[in-house]
PDB file of C-alpha atoms in Angstrom:
ATOM      1  CA  MET A   1       0.000   0.000   0.000  1.00 72.00           C
ATOM      2  CA  THR A   2       1.305   3.459  -0.839  1.00 82.00           C
ATOM      3  CA  LEU A   3       0.216   6.903   0.148  1.00 88.00           C
ATOM      4  CA  PRO A   4      -0.648   9.390  -2.627  1.00 87.00           C
ATOM      5  CA  GLY A   5       2.130  11.955  -2.892  1.00 87.00           C
ATOM      6  CA  PHE A   6       4.509   9.904  -0.692  1.00 90.00           C
ATOM      7  CA  PRO A   7       5.797   6.956  -2.762  1.00 89.00           C
ATOM      8  CA  ASP A   8       8.362   5.951  -0.111  1.00 90.00           C
ATOM      9  CA  ALA A   9       5.971   5.905   2.849  1.00 94.00           C
ATOM     10  CA  GLN A  10       4.778   2.586   4.303  1.00 95.00           C
ATOM     11  CA  PRO A  11       1.458   3.518   5.947  1.00 96.00           C
ATOM     12  CA  LEU A  12       0.134  -0.045   6.326  1.00 96.00           C
ATOM     13  CA  GLU A  13       3.363  -1.569   7.691  1.00 96.00           C
ATOM     14  CA  GLY A  14       3.652   1.491   9.926  1.00 98.00           C
ATOM     15  CA  LEU A  15       0.143   1.134  11.299  1.00 98.00           C
ATOM     16  CA  VAL A  16       0.409  -2.638  11.904  1.00 98.00           C
ATOM     17  CA  GLY A  17       3.858  -2.235  13.483  1.00 98.00           C
ATOM     18  CA  GLY A  18       2.505   0.606  15.608  1.00 98.00           C
ATOM     19  CA  VAL A  19      -0.394  -1.563  16.811  1.00 98.00           C
ATOM     20  CA  LEU A  20       2.139  -4.267  17.814  1.00 98.00           C
ATOM     21  CA  ILE A  21       4.142  -1.657  19.754  1.00 98.00           C
ATOM     22  CA  GLY A  22       0.888  -0.566  21.420  1.00 98.00           C
ATOM     23  CA  ILE A  23       0.036  -4.182  22.316  1.00 98.00           C
ATOM     24  CA  SER A  24       3.499  -4.618  23.840  1.00 98.00           C
ATOM     25  CA  ALA A  25       3.110  -1.430  25.891  1.00 98.00           C
ATOM     26  CA  ALA A  26      -0.391  -2.556  26.931  1.00 98.00           C
ATOM     27  CA  ILE A  27       0.992  -5.931  28.101  1.00 98.00           C
ATOM     28  CA  MET A  28       3.576  -4.070  30.209  1.00 98.00           C
ATOM     29  CA  LEU A  29       0.927  -1.726  31.634  1.00 98.00           C
ATOM     30  CA  LEU A  30      -1.966  -4.108  32.325  1.00 98.00           C
ATOM     31  CA  GLY A  31       0.238  -7.157  32.948  1.00 98.00           C
ATOM     32  CA  ALA A  32       3.162  -5.809  34.958  1.00 97.00           C
ATOM     33  CA  GLY A  33       1.764  -2.406  35.917  1.00 97.00           C
ATOM     34  CA  ARG A  34       4.709  -0.622  34.329  1.00 97.00           C
ATOM     35  CA  ILE A  35       5.573   1.831  31.545  1.00 97.00           C
ATOM     36  CA  ALA A  36       7.281   0.342  28.469  1.00 97.00           C
ATOM     37  CA  GLY A  37       9.931   3.050  28.267  1.00 97.00           C
ATOM     38  CA  VAL A  38      12.962   1.714  26.427  1.00 98.00           C
ATOM     39  CA  SER A  39      15.507   4.322  27.625  1.00 98.00           C
ATOM     40  CA  GLY A  40      14.560   3.709  31.265  1.00 98.00           C
ATOM     41  CA  LEU A  41      14.506  -0.079  30.891  1.00 98.00           C
ATOM     42  CA  LEU A  42      17.875   0.008  29.100  1.00 98.00           C
ATOM     43  CA  ALA A  43      19.444   2.160  31.808  1.00 98.00           C
ATOM     44  CA  ARG A  44      18.106  -0.264  34.402  1.00 98.00           C
ATOM     45  CA  ALA A  45      19.158  -3.414  32.515  1.00 98.00           C
ATOM     46  CA  THR A  46      22.726  -2.111  32.136  1.00 98.00           C
ATOM     47  CA  GLY A  47      22.890  -1.090  35.789  1.00 97.00           C
ATOM     48  CA  ILE A  48      23.201   2.621  34.943  1.00 97.00           C
ATOM     49  CA  ALA A  49      19.917   3.467  36.681  1.00 96.00           C
ATOM     50  CA  ASP A  50      19.711   2.598  40.390  1.00 92.00           C
ATOM     51  CA  SER A  51      15.937   2.771  40.639  1.00 89.00           C
ATOM     52  CA  GLY A  52      13.088   1.485  38.526  1.00 90.00           C
ATOM     53  CA  PRO A  53      11.872  -2.022  37.779  1.00 93.00           C
ATOM     54  CA  PRO A  54      13.711  -5.114  39.069  1.00 94.00           C
ATOM     55  CA  TRP A  55      16.944  -5.544  37.123  1.00 96.00           C
ATOM     56  CA  ILE A  56      16.075  -8.979  35.738  1.00 96.00           C
ATOM     57  CA  MET A  57      12.730  -7.695  34.471  1.00 96.00           C
ATOM     58  CA  ALA A  58      14.330  -4.809  32.565  1.00 97.00           C
ATOM     59  CA  LEU A  59      16.945  -7.188  31.185  1.00 98.00           C
ATOM     60  CA  ASN A  60      14.194  -9.529  29.962  1.00 98.00           C
ATOM     61  CA  PHE A  61      12.518  -6.731  28.051  1.00 98.00           C
ATOM     62  CA  ILE A  62      15.780  -5.602  26.443  1.00 98.00           C
ATOM     63  CA  ILE A  63      16.697  -9.195  25.469  1.00 98.00           C
ATOM     64  CA  GLY A  64      13.171  -9.571  24.065  1.00 98.00           C
ATOM     65  CA  LEU A  65      13.645  -6.416  22.012  1.00 98.00           C
ATOM     66  CA  VAL A  66      16.813  -7.815  20.396  1.00 98.00           C
ATOM     67  CA  LEU A  67      15.076 -11.190  19.848  1.00 98.00           C
ATOM     68  CA  GLY A  68      12.079  -9.449  18.255  1.00 98.00           C
ATOM     69  CA  GLY A  69      14.295  -7.908  15.579  1.00 97.00           C
ATOM     70  CA  LEU A  70      15.897 -11.318  14.952  1.00 97.00           C
ATOM     71  CA  VAL A  71      12.523 -13.109  14.811  1.00 97.00           C
ATOM     72  CA  TYR A  72      11.309 -10.650  12.186  1.00 97.00           C
ATOM     73  CA  ALA A  73      14.478 -11.012  10.086  1.00 96.00           C
ATOM     74  CA  LEU A  74      14.298 -14.827  10.290  1.00 96.00           C
ATOM     75  CA  ALA A  75      10.638 -14.844   9.257  1.00 96.00           C
ATOM     76  CA  PHE A  76      10.625 -12.157   6.567  1.00 94.00           C
ATOM     77  CA  GLY A  77      14.252 -11.724   5.561  1.00 91.00           C
ATOM     78  CA  PRO A  78      16.633  -8.832   6.107  1.00 89.00           C
ATOM     79  CA  VAL A  79      15.270  -5.322   6.617  1.00 89.00           C
ATOM     80  CA  ALA A  80      16.465  -2.451   4.451  1.00 90.00           C
ATOM     81  CA  VAL A  81      18.293   0.027   6.662  1.00 95.00           C
ATOM     82  CA  SER A  82      20.507   2.985   5.849  1.00 96.00           C
ATOM     83  CA  TYR A  83      22.843   4.399   8.506  1.00 97.00           C
ATOM     84  CA  SER A  84      24.876   7.548   8.380  1.00 96.00           C
ATOM     85  CA  PRO A  85      28.257   6.618   6.888  1.00 95.00           C
ATOM     86  CA  SER A  86      29.970   8.774   9.520  1.00 97.00           C
ATOM     87  CA  LEU A  87      30.821   6.910  12.733  1.00 97.00           C
ATOM     88  CA  ILE A  88      31.718  10.242  14.343  1.00 98.00           C
ATOM     89  CA  LEU A  89      28.223  11.551  13.658  1.00 98.00           C
ATOM     90  CA  LEU A  90      26.679   8.312  14.996  1.00 98.00           C
ATOM     91  CA  ALA A  91      28.821   8.558  18.144  1.00 98.00           C
ATOM     92  CA  ALA A  92      27.737  12.166  18.693  1.00 98.00           C
ATOM     93  CA  ALA A  93      24.095  11.200  18.081  1.00 98.00           C
ATOM     94  CA  GLY A  94      24.354   8.381  20.628  1.00 98.00           C
ATOM     95  CA  LEU A  95      25.791  10.706  23.293  1.00 98.00           C
ATOM     96  CA  PHE A  96      22.934  13.179  22.850  1.00 98.00           C
ATOM     97  CA  VAL A  97      20.307  10.417  22.873  1.00 98.00           C
ATOM     98  CA  GLY A  98      21.740   8.738  25.976  1.00 98.00           C
ATOM     99  CA  PHE A  99      22.239  11.949  27.981  1.00 98.00           C
ATOM    100  CA  GLY A 100      18.993  13.556  26.815  1.00 98.00           C
ATOM    101  CA  THR A 101      16.717  10.592  27.492  1.00 98.00           C
ATOM    102  CA  ARG A 102      18.037  10.253  31.060  1.00 98.00           C
ATOM    103  CA  MET A 103      17.790  13.988  31.732  1.00 98.00           C
ATOM    104  CA  GLY A 104      14.301  14.195  30.210  1.00 98.00           C
ATOM    105  CA  SER A 105      13.176  10.914  31.851  1.00 96.00           C
ATOM    106  CA  GLY A 106      12.109   9.184  28.649  1.00 97.00           C
ATOM    107  CA  CYS A 107      12.138   8.756  24.911  1.00 97.00           C
ATOM    108  CA  THR A 108       9.787   8.000  22.029  1.00 98.00           C
ATOM    109  CA  SER A 109       8.309   4.957  23.785  1.00 97.00           C
ATOM    110  CA  GLY A 110       7.907   6.175  27.361  1.00 97.00           C
ATOM    111  CA  HIS A 111       6.856   9.776  26.665  1.00 98.00           C
ATOM    112  CA  GLY A 112       5.654   9.385  23.072  1.00 98.00           C
ATOM    113  CA  VAL A 113       3.609   6.177  23.200  1.00 98.00           C
ATOM    114  CA  CYS A 114       2.839   5.540  26.894  1.00 98.00           C
ATOM    115  CA  GLY A 115       2.708   9.100  28.258  1.00 98.00           C
ATOM    116  CA  MET A 116       0.863  10.810  25.414  1.00 98.00           C
ATOM    117  CA  SER A 117      -1.846   8.115  25.375  1.00 98.00           C
ATOM    118  CA  ARG A 118      -2.260   8.738  29.134  1.00 97.00           C
ATOM    119  CA  LEU A 119      -2.745  12.420  28.219  1.00 97.00           C
ATOM    120  CA  SER A 120       0.160  13.284  30.548  1.00 97.00           C
ATOM    121  CA  ARG A 121       0.982  16.983  30.094  1.00 97.00           C
ATOM    122  CA  ARG A 122       4.593  16.195  30.982  1.00 97.00           C
ATOM    123  CA  SER A 123       4.919  13.584  28.256  1.00 98.00           C
ATOM    124  CA  ILE A 124       3.099  15.681  25.646  1.00 98.00           C
ATOM    125  CA  THR A 125       5.484  18.567  26.421  1.00 98.00           C
ATOM    126  CA  ALA A 126       8.540  16.288  26.191  1.00 98.00           C
ATOM    127  CA  THR A 127       7.345  14.734  22.916  1.00 98.00           C
ATOM    128  CA  LEU A 128       6.758  18.167  21.380  1.00 98.00           C
ATOM    129  CA  ALA A 129      10.222  19.242  22.552  1.00 98.00           C
ATOM    130  CA  PHE A 130      12.080  16.305  21.007  1.00 98.00           C
ATOM    131  CA  MET A 131      10.017  16.442  17.800  1.00 98.00           C
ATOM    132  CA  VAL A 132      10.717  20.167  17.294  1.00 98.00           C
ATOM    133  CA  SER A 133      14.363  19.719  18.255  1.00 98.00           C
ATOM    134  CA  GLY A 134      14.671  16.752  15.862  1.00 98.00           C
ATOM    135  CA  ILE A 135      13.077  18.684  12.993  1.00 98.00           C
ATOM    136  CA  VAL A 136      15.397  21.673  13.537  1.00 98.00           C
ATOM    137  CA  THR A 137      18.415  19.360  13.816  1.00 98.00           C
ATOM    138  CA  VAL A 138      17.610  17.576  10.540  1.00 98.00           C
ATOM    139  CA  ALA A 139      17.108  20.905   8.757  1.00 97.00           C
ATOM    140  CA  VAL A 140      20.439  22.244  10.071  1.00 98.00           C
ATOM    141  CA  ALA A 141      22.244  18.946   9.394  1.00 97.00           C
ATOM    142  CA  ASN A 142      20.934  18.918   5.815  1.00 96.00           C
ATOM    143  CA  ALA A 143      22.151  22.484   5.303  1.00 96.00           C
ATOM    144  CA  LEU A 144      25.587  21.430   6.562  1.00 96.00           C
ATOM    145  CA  GLY A 145      25.614  18.393   4.262  1.00 95.00           C
ATOM    146  CA  TRP A 146      25.415  15.888   7.158  1.00 94.00           C
ATOM    147  CA  GLY A 147      22.476  13.987   5.695  1.00 93.00           C
ATOM    148  CA  TRP A 148      22.835  10.686   3.864  1.00 93.00           C
TER     149      TRP A 148
ATOM    150  CA  MET B   1       7.519 -14.512  39.456  1.00 74.00           C
ATOM    151  CA  VAL B   2       8.186 -16.656  36.385  1.00 86.00           C
ATOM    152  CA  MET B   3       5.042 -15.196  34.804  1.00 89.00           C
ATOM    153  CA  LYS B   4       6.376 -11.661  35.307  1.00 90.00           C
ATOM    154  CA  GLN B   5       9.667 -12.523  33.599  1.00 93.00           C
ATOM    155  CA  LEU B   6       7.961 -14.324  30.727  1.00 96.00           C
ATOM    156  CA  LEU B   7       5.535 -11.443  30.266  1.00 97.00           C
ATOM    157  CA  THR B   8       8.267  -8.801  29.968  1.00 97.00           C
ATOM    158  CA  LEU B   9      10.277 -11.001  27.601  1.00 98.00           C
ATOM    159  CA  ILE B  10       7.223 -11.489  25.357  1.00 98.00           C
ATOM    160  CA  ALA B  11       6.419  -7.764  25.516  1.00 98.00           C
ATOM    161  CA  GLY B  12       9.998  -7.022  24.406  1.00 98.00           C
ATOM    162  CA  VAL B  13       9.776  -9.478  21.504  1.00 98.00           C
ATOM    163  CA  ILE B  14       6.473  -7.972  20.272  1.00 98.00           C
ATOM    164  CA  PHE B  15       7.933  -4.468  20.618  1.00 98.00           C
ATOM    165  CA  GLY B  16      10.978  -5.486  18.562  1.00 98.00           C
ATOM    166  CA  ILE B  17       8.859  -7.097  15.829  1.00 98.00           C
ATOM    167  CA  GLY B  18       6.631  -3.991  15.705  1.00 98.00           C
ATOM    168  CA  LEU B  19       9.592  -1.625  15.382  1.00 98.00           C
ATOM    169  CA  THR B  20      11.183  -3.722  12.635  1.00 98.00           C
ATOM    170  CA  LEU B  21       7.959  -4.302  10.667  1.00 97.00           C
ATOM    171  CA  SER B  22       7.084  -0.604  10.767  1.00 97.00           C
ATOM    172  CA  GLY B  23      10.440   0.390   9.278  1.00 96.00           C
ATOM    173  CA  MET B  24      11.499   2.317  12.387  1.00 97.00           C
ATOM    174  CA  THR B  25      14.832   0.487  12.588  1.00 97.00           C
ATOM    175  CA  ASP B  26      15.816   2.308   9.382  1.00 97.00           C
ATOM    176  CA  PRO B  27      17.425   5.606  10.452  1.00 97.00           C
ATOM    177  CA  ALA B  28      16.897   7.084   6.985  1.00 97.00           C
ATOM    178  CA  ARG B  29      13.119   6.588   7.367  1.00 97.00           C
ATOM    179  CA  VAL B  30      12.976   8.117  10.851  1.00 98.00           C
ATOM    180  CA  ARG B  31      15.078  11.016   9.646  1.00 97.00           C
ATOM    181  CA  GLY B  32      12.690  11.322   6.695  1.00 97.00           C
ATOM    182  CA  PHE B  33       9.832  11.914   9.151  1.00 98.00           C
ATOM    183  CA  LEU B  34      11.735  14.771  10.780  1.00 98.00           C
ATOM    184  CA  ASP B  35      12.671  16.222   7.373  1.00 97.00           C
ATOM    185  CA  ILE B  36       9.467  18.252   6.995  1.00 96.00           C
ATOM    186  CA  PHE B  37      11.241  20.942   4.950  1.00 95.00           C
ATOM    187  CA  GLY B  38      12.647  18.330   2.543  1.00 93.00           C
ATOM    188  CA  ASP B  39      11.485  14.925   1.349  1.00 92.00           C
ATOM    189  CA  TRP B  40       8.965  14.204   4.133  1.00 96.00           C
ATOM    190  CA  ASP B  41       8.152  10.565   4.968  1.00 97.00           C
ATOM    191  CA  PRO B  42       4.965  10.350   7.115  1.00 97.00           C
ATOM    192  CA  THR B  43       5.390   6.637   8.055  1.00 97.00           C
ATOM    193  CA  LEU B  44       6.326   7.397  11.688  1.00 98.00           C
ATOM    194  CA  ALA B  45       2.999   9.184  12.174  1.00 98.00           C
ATOM    195  CA  PHE B  46       1.176   5.938  11.276  1.00 98.00           C
ATOM    196  CA  VAL B  47       3.358   3.969  13.720  1.00 98.00           C
ATOM    197  CA  MET B  48       2.685   6.466  16.502  1.00 98.00           C
ATOM    198  CA  GLY B  49      -1.024   6.509  15.621  1.00 98.00           C
ATOM    199  CA  GLY B  50      -1.367   2.721  15.746  1.00 98.00           C
ATOM    200  CA  ALA B  51       0.474   2.516  19.077  1.00 98.00           C
ATOM    201  CA  LEU B  52      -1.486   5.398  20.626  1.00 98.00           C
ATOM    202  CA  ILE B  53      -4.881   3.893  19.714  1.00 98.00           C
ATOM    203  CA  VAL B  54      -4.054   0.590  21.460  1.00 98.00           C
ATOM    204  CA  MET B  55      -2.548   2.338  24.491  1.00 98.00           C
ATOM    205  CA  ALA B  56      -5.519   4.709  24.806  1.00 98.00           C
ATOM    206  CA  VAL B  57      -7.709   1.605  25.233  1.00 98.00           C
ATOM    207  CA  ALA B  58      -5.224   0.187  27.769  1.00 98.00           C
ATOM    208  CA  TRP B  59      -5.308   3.410  29.840  1.00 98.00           C
ATOM    209  CA  PHE B  60      -9.131   3.243  29.719  1.00 98.00           C
ATOM    210  CA  ILE B  61      -9.076  -0.305  31.126  1.00 98.00           C
ATOM    211  CA  GLN B  62      -6.285   0.299  33.692  1.00 98.00           C
ATOM    212  CA  PRO B  63      -8.284   2.263  36.335  1.00 97.00           C
ATOM    213  CA  LYS B  64     -10.967  -0.453  36.293  1.00 98.00           C
ATOM    214  CA  MET B  65      -8.424  -3.048  37.420  1.00 98.00           C
ATOM    215  CA  VAL B  66      -7.538  -3.421  41.100  1.00 97.00           C
ATOM    216  CA  LYS B  67      -3.992  -4.531  40.276  1.00 97.00           C
ATOM    217  CA  PRO B  68      -1.928  -5.576  37.242  1.00 98.00           C
ATOM    218  CA  LEU B  69      -2.395  -9.174  36.049  1.00 97.00           C
ATOM    219  CA  VAL B  70       0.941 -10.510  37.322  1.00 95.00           C
ATOM    220  CA  ASP B  71       1.951  -7.986  40.002  1.00 94.00           C
ATOM    221  CA  THR B  72       0.440  -6.905  43.299  1.00 95.00           C
ATOM    222  CA  THR B  73       0.649  -3.118  42.752  1.00 96.00           C
ATOM    223  CA  TRP B  74       0.955  -0.486  40.028  1.00 97.00           C
ATOM    224  CA  HIS B  75       4.362   1.067  39.348  1.00 96.00           C
ATOM    225  CA  LEU B  76       3.383   4.162  37.378  1.00 96.00           C
ATOM    226  CA  PRO B  77       5.127   7.559  37.291  1.00 93.00           C
ATOM    227  CA  GLY B  78       3.360  10.186  39.367  1.00 89.00           C
ATOM    228  CA  THR B  79       5.529  13.176  38.450  1.00 84.00           C
ATOM    229  CA  ARG B  80       3.409  16.011  37.106  1.00 84.00           C
ATOM    230  CA  HIS B  81       5.541  19.146  37.015  1.00 92.00           C
ATOM    231  CA  ILE B  82       7.093  20.440  33.822  1.00 96.00           C
ATOM    232  CA  ASP B  83      10.586  21.878  34.280  1.00 96.00           C
ATOM    233  CA  GLY B  84      13.750  22.774  32.406  1.00 97.00           C
ATOM    234  CA  LYS B  85      15.189  19.331  33.036  1.00 97.00           C
ATOM    235  CA  LEU B  86      12.296  17.679  31.197  1.00 98.00           C
ATOM    236  CA  VAL B  87      12.251  20.097  28.255  1.00 98.00           C
ATOM    237  CA  GLY B  88      16.053  20.466  28.050  1.00 98.00           C
ATOM    238  CA  GLY B  89      16.587  16.706  28.205  1.00 98.00           C
ATOM    239  CA  ALA B  90      13.947  16.077  25.548  1.00 98.00           C
ATOM    240  CA  ALA B  91      15.482  18.771  23.334  1.00 98.00           C
ATOM    241  CA  LEU B  92      18.971  17.206  23.678  1.00 98.00           C
ATOM    242  CA  PHE B  93      17.484  13.804  22.851  1.00 98.00           C
ATOM    243  CA  GLY B  94      15.890  15.378  19.755  1.00 98.00           C
ATOM    244  CA  VAL B  95      19.288  16.619  18.570  1.00 98.00           C
ATOM    245  CA  GLY B  96      20.708  13.085  18.711  1.00 98.00           C
ATOM    246  CA  TRP B  97      17.550  11.631  17.180  1.00 98.00           C
ATOM    247  CA  GLY B  98      17.782  14.023  14.238  1.00 98.00           C
ATOM    248  CA  LEU B  99      21.543  13.559  13.778  1.00 98.00           C
ATOM    249  CA  GLY B 100      21.509   9.763  13.675  1.00 98.00           C
ATOM    250  CA  GLY B 101      17.886   8.850  12.957  1.00 98.00           C
ATOM    251  CA  LEU B 102      17.925   6.456  15.914  1.00 98.00           C
ATOM    252  CA  CYS B 103      16.190   6.408  19.284  1.00 97.00           C
ATOM    253  CA  PRO B 104      16.781   3.783  22.015  1.00 98.00           C
ATOM    254  CA  GLY B 105      14.096   1.240  20.967  1.00 98.00           C
ATOM    255  CA  PRO B 106      15.035   0.804  17.297  1.00 98.00           C
ATOM    256  CA  ALA B 107      18.756   0.930  18.147  1.00 98.00           C
ATOM    257  CA  ILE B 108      18.438  -2.035  20.541  1.00 98.00           C
ATOM    258  CA  ALA B 109      15.993  -3.899  18.265  1.00 98.00           C
ATOM    259  CA  SER B 110      18.502  -3.808  15.403  1.00 96.00           C
ATOM    260  CA  LEU B 111      21.501  -4.986  17.474  1.00 96.00           C
ATOM    261  CA  GLY B 112      21.124  -8.550  16.177  1.00 93.00           C
ATOM    262  CA  THR B 113      20.180  -7.789  12.587  1.00 93.00           C
ATOM    263  CA  ALA B 114      21.989  -4.645  11.430  1.00 88.00           C
ATOM    264  CA  PRO B 115      23.958  -5.216   8.220  1.00 85.00           C
ATOM    265  CA  SER B 116      26.564  -2.706   9.415  1.00 83.00           C
ATOM    266  CA  PRO B 117      27.410  -3.830  12.970  1.00 91.00           C
ATOM    267  CA  ALA B 118      30.017  -1.074  13.371  1.00 96.00           C
ATOM    268  CA  ALA B 119      27.426   1.680  12.913  1.00 96.00           C
ATOM    269  CA  ILE B 120      24.876   0.296  15.376  1.00 97.00           C
ATOM    270  CA  ALA B 121      27.579  -0.721  17.884  1.00 97.00           C
ATOM    271  CA  THR B 122      29.041   2.782  17.772  1.00 98.00           C
ATOM    272  CA  PHE B 123      25.644   4.359  18.357  1.00 98.00           C
ATOM    273  CA  VAL B 124      24.612   2.032  21.197  1.00 98.00           C
ATOM    274  CA  ALA B 125      27.999   2.270  22.937  1.00 98.00           C
ATOM    275  CA  SER B 126      27.956   6.062  22.933  1.00 98.00           C
ATOM    276  CA  MET B 127      24.270   6.106  23.933  1.00 98.00           C
ATOM    277  CA  LEU B 128      25.226   4.104  27.044  1.00 98.00           C
ATOM    278  CA  ALA B 129      28.173   6.461  27.564  1.00 98.00           C
ATOM    279  CA  GLY B 130      25.745   9.399  27.391  1.00 98.00           C
ATOM    280  CA  MET B 131      23.540   7.742  30.013  1.00 98.00           C
ATOM    281  CA  LEU B 132      26.573   7.170  32.257  1.00 98.00           C
ATOM    282  CA  LEU B 133      27.744  10.742  31.727  1.00 98.00           C
ATOM    283  CA  HIS B 134      24.344  11.990  32.867  1.00 98.00           C
ATOM    284  CA  LYS B 135      24.594   9.828  35.967  1.00 97.00           C
ATOM    285  CA  LEU B 136      28.080  11.185  36.771  1.00 96.00           C
ATOM    286  CA  VAL B 137      27.056  14.812  36.241  1.00 95.00           C
ATOM    287  CA  THR B 138      23.917  14.532  38.380  1.00 93.00           C
ATOM    288  CA  SER B 139      25.549  12.577  41.203  1.00 87.00           C
ATOM    289  CA  LYS B 140      28.283  15.235  41.441  1.00 72.00           C
ATOM    290  CA  ASN B 141      25.683  17.984  41.829  1.00 62.00           C
ATOM    291  CA  ALA B 142      23.693  16.057  44.408  1.00 56.00           C
TER     292      ALA B 142
END
């Protein structure tokens, strides 16, 4: 399925994948009573965060996340991905993402999916902030020739 | 106890399949969503929409339950105030998100499948370094 005017967009795959992400977050919420926030769970699983869910629980989710990618690739073949060719840029991006998600207490999953659907003003504010910041960054990076 | 572990593992697997199926593990596609002044790719909006619809139903059901299915109490954030830490942190995250086209979920979900292991390893390693750096900075101020 394609979207008129956007030949590269994958609206159907996006929607179905999004529903799966929602189901996963709903299992975490209604099953374990917790937020499926990947940055927080990752910080906990790696021992960087001292508080949060039990360590083994966070580790299970993170292992599951890696397995999920593998399961998909085994079932449907490799996924087309295109990374920035610059490892320096990727390293800088990682630093910002790691520092920023801890400082702002969440990322696209915790604030974006779980918090916004709860109508949390905090999460809606955070999501707007990282969306606007991301849009400005891409525009500036494109102007500097850092796109790929 | 075993149920709790199994449940989080399964939730992680479904999350990883969803991210991969939706194309969110492709940094070029995520970046395309943020490129509203250029060649805009709206796919991420469909992903977010699908996830939000399911979670809106879950939040509707949640208050009607006495406790979660496999735990004795709820563990939900109660913070309500909006401060510079929240907005500043989110803005910094956005810079990294725009630069690399990766956020934590897709980065972890592609650890086992990425065709260029060096790229994803570099990103994930420095993301963890960024998390550690934040911990060091905040514990010094405390």
